[in-house]
Coordinates of C-alpha atoms and ligand atoms in Angstrom, one line a residue:
M980 CA -30.5 5.4 45.4
K981 CA -27.7 4.7 43.0
Y982 CA -29.8 2.0 41.4
L983 CA -32.7 4.4 40.9
K984 CA -30.4 7.0 39.3
L985 CA -29.1 4.4 36.9
L986 CA -32.7 3.5 36.0
V987 CA -33.5 7.1 35.3
V988 CA -30.4 7.5 33.1
L989 CA -31.3 4.3 31.1
F990 CA -34.9 5.5 30.7
L991 CA -33.8 8.9 29.4
F992 CA -31.3 7.3 27.0
A993 CA -34.1 5.0 25.6
A994 CA -36.5 7.9 25.2
C995 CA -33.8 10.0 23.6
S996 CA -32.9 7.2 21.1
K997 CA -36.5 6.7 20.1
N998 CA -36.7 10.4 19.4
I999 CA -33.6 10.2 17.3
Y1000 CA -35.1 7.5 15.1
K1001 CA -38.3 9.4 14.8
I1002 CA -36.5 12.6 13.6
S1003 CA -34.3 10.5 11.3
K1004 CA -37.4 8.8 9.7
K1005 CA -39.0 12.2 9.2
E1006 CA -35.9 13.7 7.6
Y1007 CA -35.5 10.6 5.4
H1008 CA -38.9 11.2 3.9
K1009 CA -38.3 14.9 3.5
E1010 CA -35.0 14.3 1.7
A1011 CA -36.5 11.6 -0.6
K1012 CA -39.3 14.0 -1.5
K1013 CA -36.9 16.8 -2.2
L1014 CA -34.8 14.4 -4.4
G1015 CA -38.0 13.3 -6.3
K1016 CA -38.8 16.9 -7.0
S1017 CA -35.3 17.7 -8.2
L1018 CA -35.4 14.6 -10.5
S1019 CA -38.5 15.8 -12.2
K1020 CA -36.6 18.9 -13.4
I1021 CA -33.8 19.1 -16.0
P1022 CA -32.1 22.3 -14.9
Q1023 CA -31.4 24.8 -17.7
D1024 CA -27.7 24.7 -18.4
T1025 CA -25.3 26.3 -20.9
L1026 CA -22.4 25.1 -23.0
G1027 CA -20.0 27.9 -23.7
N1028 CA -22.3 30.8 -24.3
K1029 CA -25.1 28.7 -25.7
L1030 CA -28.2 27.4 -23.9
I1031 CA -28.6 23.6 -23.9
K1032 CA -32.0 22.7 -25.3
V1033 CA -34.4 20.6 -23.1
I1034 CA -36.7 18.0 -24.6
K1035 CA -37.8 15.4 -22.0
S1036 CA -37.8 11.7 -22.8
Q1037 CA -40.2 9.4 -20.9
N1038 CA -37.8 6.4 -20.9
F1039 CA -35.8 6.2 -17.8
N1040 CA -35.4 4.8 -14.3
L1041 CA -32.9 5.2 -11.5
R1042 CA -29.3 4.2 -11.9
K1043 CA -28.3 0.9 -10.2
P1044 CA -25.4 0.2 -7.8
N1045 CA -22.5 -1.8 -9.3
L1046 CA -20.2 -2.3 -6.4
I1047 CA -20.5 -3.5 -2.8
V1048 CA -18.3 -2.2 0.0
I1049 CA -18.0 -4.2 3.2
H1050 CA -17.1 -2.5 6.5
H1051 CA -16.8 -3.3 10.1
T1052 CA -18.5 -0.7 12.4
A1053 CA -15.7 -0.4 14.9
Q1054 CA -18.5 0.1 17.5
D1055 CA -19.6 -2.1 20.4
S1056 CA -23.2 -2.8 19.4
C1057 CA -25.7 -2.5 16.6
K1058 CA -27.7 -0.1 18.7
Q1059 CA -24.7 2.3 18.8
T1060 CA -24.4 2.0 15.0
Y1061 CA -28.1 2.7 14.3
R1062 CA -27.7 5.8 16.5
T1063 CA -24.6 6.9 14.6
F1064 CA -26.3 6.5 11.2
A1065 CA -29.5 8.2 12.4
L1066 CA -27.9 11.3 13.8
K1067 CA -27.5 14.2 11.3
R1068 CA -24.3 15.5 12.7
T1069 CA -22.3 12.3 12.0
Q1070 CA -22.7 12.7 8.2
V1071 CA -22.2 8.9 7.8
S1072 CA -24.6 6.2 6.8
S1073 CA -24.8 2.8 5.2
H1074 CA -27.5 0.8 3.3
Y1075 CA -27.3 -2.2 5.5
V1076 CA -26.2 -3.1 9.1
I1077 CA -25.7 -6.8 10.0
C1078 CA -25.5 -7.5 13.7
D1079 CA -23.5 -10.2 15.5
D1080 CA -26.6 -12.4 15.8
G1081 CA -27.2 -12.3 12.1
S1082 CA -30.1 -9.9 12.1
V1083 CA -30.1 -7.4 9.1
T1084 CA -31.3 -3.8 9.2
Q1085 CA -31.7 -1.7 6.1
M1086 CA -31.2 2.1 6.7
L1087 CA -31.2 3.4 3.1
N1088 CA -32.9 2.5 -0.2
D1089 CA -30.4 0.7 -2.4
L1090 CA -30.9 3.3 -5.1
V1091 CA -29.8 6.3 -3.0
R1092 CA -26.2 7.5 -2.5
G1093 CA -25.1 6.5 1.0
W1094 CA -22.3 8.1 2.9
H1095 CA -20.2 5.1 3.8
A1096 CA -17.1 5.1 1.6
G1097 CA -15.7 8.7 1.8
E1098 CA -12.7 9.6 -0.2
G1099 CA -11.6 6.5 -2.2
R1100 CA -10.9 4.8 -5.5
W1101 CA -11.3 1.4 -7.1
G1102 CA -10.0 1.0 -10.6
K1103 CA -11.0 4.0 -12.5
N1104 CA -13.9 4.7 -10.2
T1105 CA -13.3 7.8 -8.1
D1106 CA -16.7 8.3 -6.5
I1107 CA -17.4 5.1 -4.7
N1108 CA -20.5 6.3 -2.8
S1109 CA -22.2 7.0 -6.2
V1110 CA -21.9 3.5 -7.5
S1111 CA -22.0 1.3 -4.4
I1112 CA -24.0 -0.3 -1.6
G1113 CA -22.5 -0.1 1.9
I1114 CA -22.8 -3.1 4.2
E1115 CA -21.7 -2.5 7.8
L1116 CA -20.9 -5.5 10.0
D1117 CA -21.3 -5.0 13.7
N1118 CA -17.7 -5.7 14.9
N1119 CA -15.3 -3.8 17.0
G1120 CA -12.3 -4.7 14.7
K1121 CA -10.6 -7.0 17.2
E1122 CA -13.1 -9.9 17.4
P1123 CA -13.9 -12.6 14.9
F1124 CA -17.0 -12.3 12.7
S1125 CA -19.7 -14.6 13.9
E1126 CA -21.0 -17.5 11.9
A1127 CA -24.6 -16.1 12.0
Q1128 CA -23.3 -12.7 10.7
T1129 CA -21.3 -14.2 7.9
T1130 CA -24.3 -16.4 6.9
S1131 CA -26.6 -13.3 6.7
L1132 CA -23.9 -11.5 4.7
L1133 CA -23.7 -14.3 2.2
L1134 CA -27.5 -14.3 1.8
L1135 CA -27.6 -10.5 1.3
L1136 CA -24.8 -10.6 -1.2
E1137 CA -26.6 -13.3 -3.1
K1138 CA -29.7 -11.2 -3.2
L1139 CA -28.0 -7.9 -4.2
T1140 CA -25.7 -9.3 -6.8
K1141 CA -28.6 -11.0 -8.5
K1142 CA -30.9 -8.1 -8.3
Y1143 CA -28.4 -5.5 -9.7
K1144 CA -26.2 -7.9 -11.7
I1145 CA -23.1 -6.9 -9.7
P1146 CA -20.0 -8.8 -10.9
Y1147 CA -18.4 -11.0 -8.3
Q1148 CA -15.1 -9.0 -8.5
N1149 CA -17.0 -5.9 -7.4
I1150 CA -17.3 -7.0 -3.8
V1151 CA -14.6 -5.2 -1.9
G1152 CA -13.6 -4.0 1.6
H1153 CA -13.4 -0.4 2.7
A1154 CA -9.6 -0.8 3.1
D1155 CA -9.4 -1.8 -0.5
I1156 CA -10.9 1.4 -1.8
A1157 CA -9.3 3.7 0.7
P1158 CA -5.7 2.5 1.4
G1159 CA -3.8 4.4 4.0
R1160 CA -7.1 5.8 5.4
K1161 CA -9.2 2.7 6.3
V1162 CA -8.5 -0.8 7.7
D1163 CA -11.9 -2.4 7.7
P1164 CA -13.0 -5.0 7.5
S1165 CA -10.2 -6.3 9.8
G1166 CA -7.8 -9.1 8.9
L1167 CA -10.2 -11.5 10.7
F1168 CA -12.8 -11.1 8.0
P1169 CA -13.5 -14.4 6.1
W1170 CA -12.7 -13.2 2.5
K1171 CA -11.8 -16.8 1.4
K1172 CA -15.2 -18.1 2.6
L1173 CA -16.9 -15.3 0.6
A1174 CA -14.9 -16.2 -2.5
D1175 CA -15.8 -19.9 -2.0
N1176 CA -19.4 -18.8 -2.2
G1177 CA -18.8 -16.8 -5.4
F1178 CA -18.3 -13.3 -4.0
G1179 CA -15.0 -11.4 -4.4
I1180 CA -11.8 -12.8 -5.7
W1181 CA -9.3 -15.3 -4.0
F1182 CA -6.3 -17.2 -5.2
D1183 CA -5.7 -20.9 -5.7
K1184 CA -3.8 -22.2 -2.7
E1185 CA -2.5 -25.3 -4.5
K1186 CA -1.2 -23.2 -7.4
L1187 CA 0.7 -21.0 -4.9
K1188 CA 3.1 -23.9 -4.2
T1189 CA 4.1 -24.3 -7.8
V1190 CA 3.6 -21.0 -9.6
V1191 CA 6.7 -19.3 -11.0
L1192 CA 6.6 -15.6 -11.4
P1193 CA 7.2 -14.4 -15.0
L1194 CA 10.5 -12.5 -15.5
G1195 CA 10.0 -8.7 -14.8
F1196 CA 6.7 -9.2 -13.0
N1197 CA 5.5 -5.8 -12.1
A1198 CA 3.7 -5.8 -8.7
R1199 CA 2.5 -2.2 -8.9
F1200 CA 0.9 -2.9 -12.2
A1201 CA -0.7 -6.0 -10.7
L1202 CA -2.1 -4.1 -7.8
K1203 CA -3.5 -1.5 -10.1
F1204 CA -4.9 -4.1 -12.4
I1205 CA -6.9 -5.6 -9.5
G1206 CA -8.3 -2.2 -8.6
Y1207 CA -6.0 -0.7 -5.9
N1208 CA -5.0 3.0 -6.0
T1209 CA -1.2 2.8 -6.1
D1210 CA -0.4 6.5 -5.8
N1211 CA 1.0 5.5 -2.5
L1212 CA 2.4 2.0 -3.1
E1213 CA 3.0 1.2 0.6
N1214 CA -0.6 1.9 1.5
A1215 CA -1.9 -0.2 -1.4
I1216 CA 0.4 -3.1 -0.3
Y1217 CA -0.9 -2.8 3.3
S1218 CA -4.6 -3.0 2.2
F1219 CA -3.8 -5.8 -0.2
K1220 CA -2.1 -7.9 2.5
L1221 CA -4.8 -7.1 5.0
R1222 CA -7.2 -8.9 2.7
F1223 CA -5.1 -11.6 1.0
N1224 CA -2.3 -12.4 3.5
S1225 CA -3.6 -11.1 6.8
E1226 CA -1.2 -13.1 8.9
E1227 CA 1.7 -11.1 7.5
V1228 CA 0.4 -7.6 7.2
S1229 CA 3.0 -5.0 6.3
E1230 CA 3.9 -2.4 3.7
T1231 CA 6.3 -4.6 1.8
L1232 CA 5.7 -7.4 -0.6
S1233 CA 7.2 -10.8 0.0
E1234 CA 7.8 -13.4 -2.7
K1235 CA 4.6 -15.1 -1.5
D1236 CA 2.6 -11.9 -1.9
K1237 CA 3.9 -11.4 -5.4
K1238 CA 2.8 -14.9 -6.3
I1239 CA -0.7 -14.3 -4.8
L1240 CA -0.9 -11.1 -6.8
F1241 CA 0.0 -12.9 -10.0
L1242 CA -2.6 -15.7 -9.3
L1243 CA -5.3 -13.0 -8.5
M1244 CA -4.7 -11.4 -11.9
D1245 CA -5.7 -14.6 -13.5
K1246 CA -9.0 -14.5 -11.6
I1247 CA -10.1 -11.2 -13.1
Ligands
ZN2032 ZN1 -15.7 1.5 6.8

């Protein structure tokens, strides 16, 4: 009897999930149609008390992404993530989801503004969702990232950076753009492997042994130069260490961290 009940629950859950994806697909098309319609218009606007004249040009296309933000889902399965991104009430989404087994799912067109970054800043960019592609890695935040998943990520980065001419420095983590608010991808994420393949920045380990910091080296300036929002310095340091010195994550900079920072500046 217990077994039967479980089967019924599982069946209902599967049917319900199917329905969610059906609704989500329908809403996606509706929203895309609405956007298309709004793009065909140039709304009449004013400047001061004068009307802005409208003469339409025929030479345009859609703006392209110029930044890639990597996340971990903090969920237990890809299925759970698809469901989260398909439901209206969650108000979150991502362009791509890469599962533990390396399979890749696209949930948004690259050219639309996904809702993956939230409040954040990188360099002078204050609206990360408007300029970026979000890639979610199926990972609960405590486990290592699988080989198959990393391989798929590298292939996807290769494809996207080529397609949209995204600079290698513009591949960042959610924690980088939202210090104090986000800690993904976790310290287990293979940033060095990414950099070895030409994505994101990393420092020269050999140089770290011999480098001498210049007199008056300004760590806050260096963090800012790389792209971190340093309004809250401790938070910026935490995010920086999570990525570049994940074995010693804290809110204070050691001599080693400062040297890493100095070497990273050289890479930009
Ligand atoms: Zn995230």
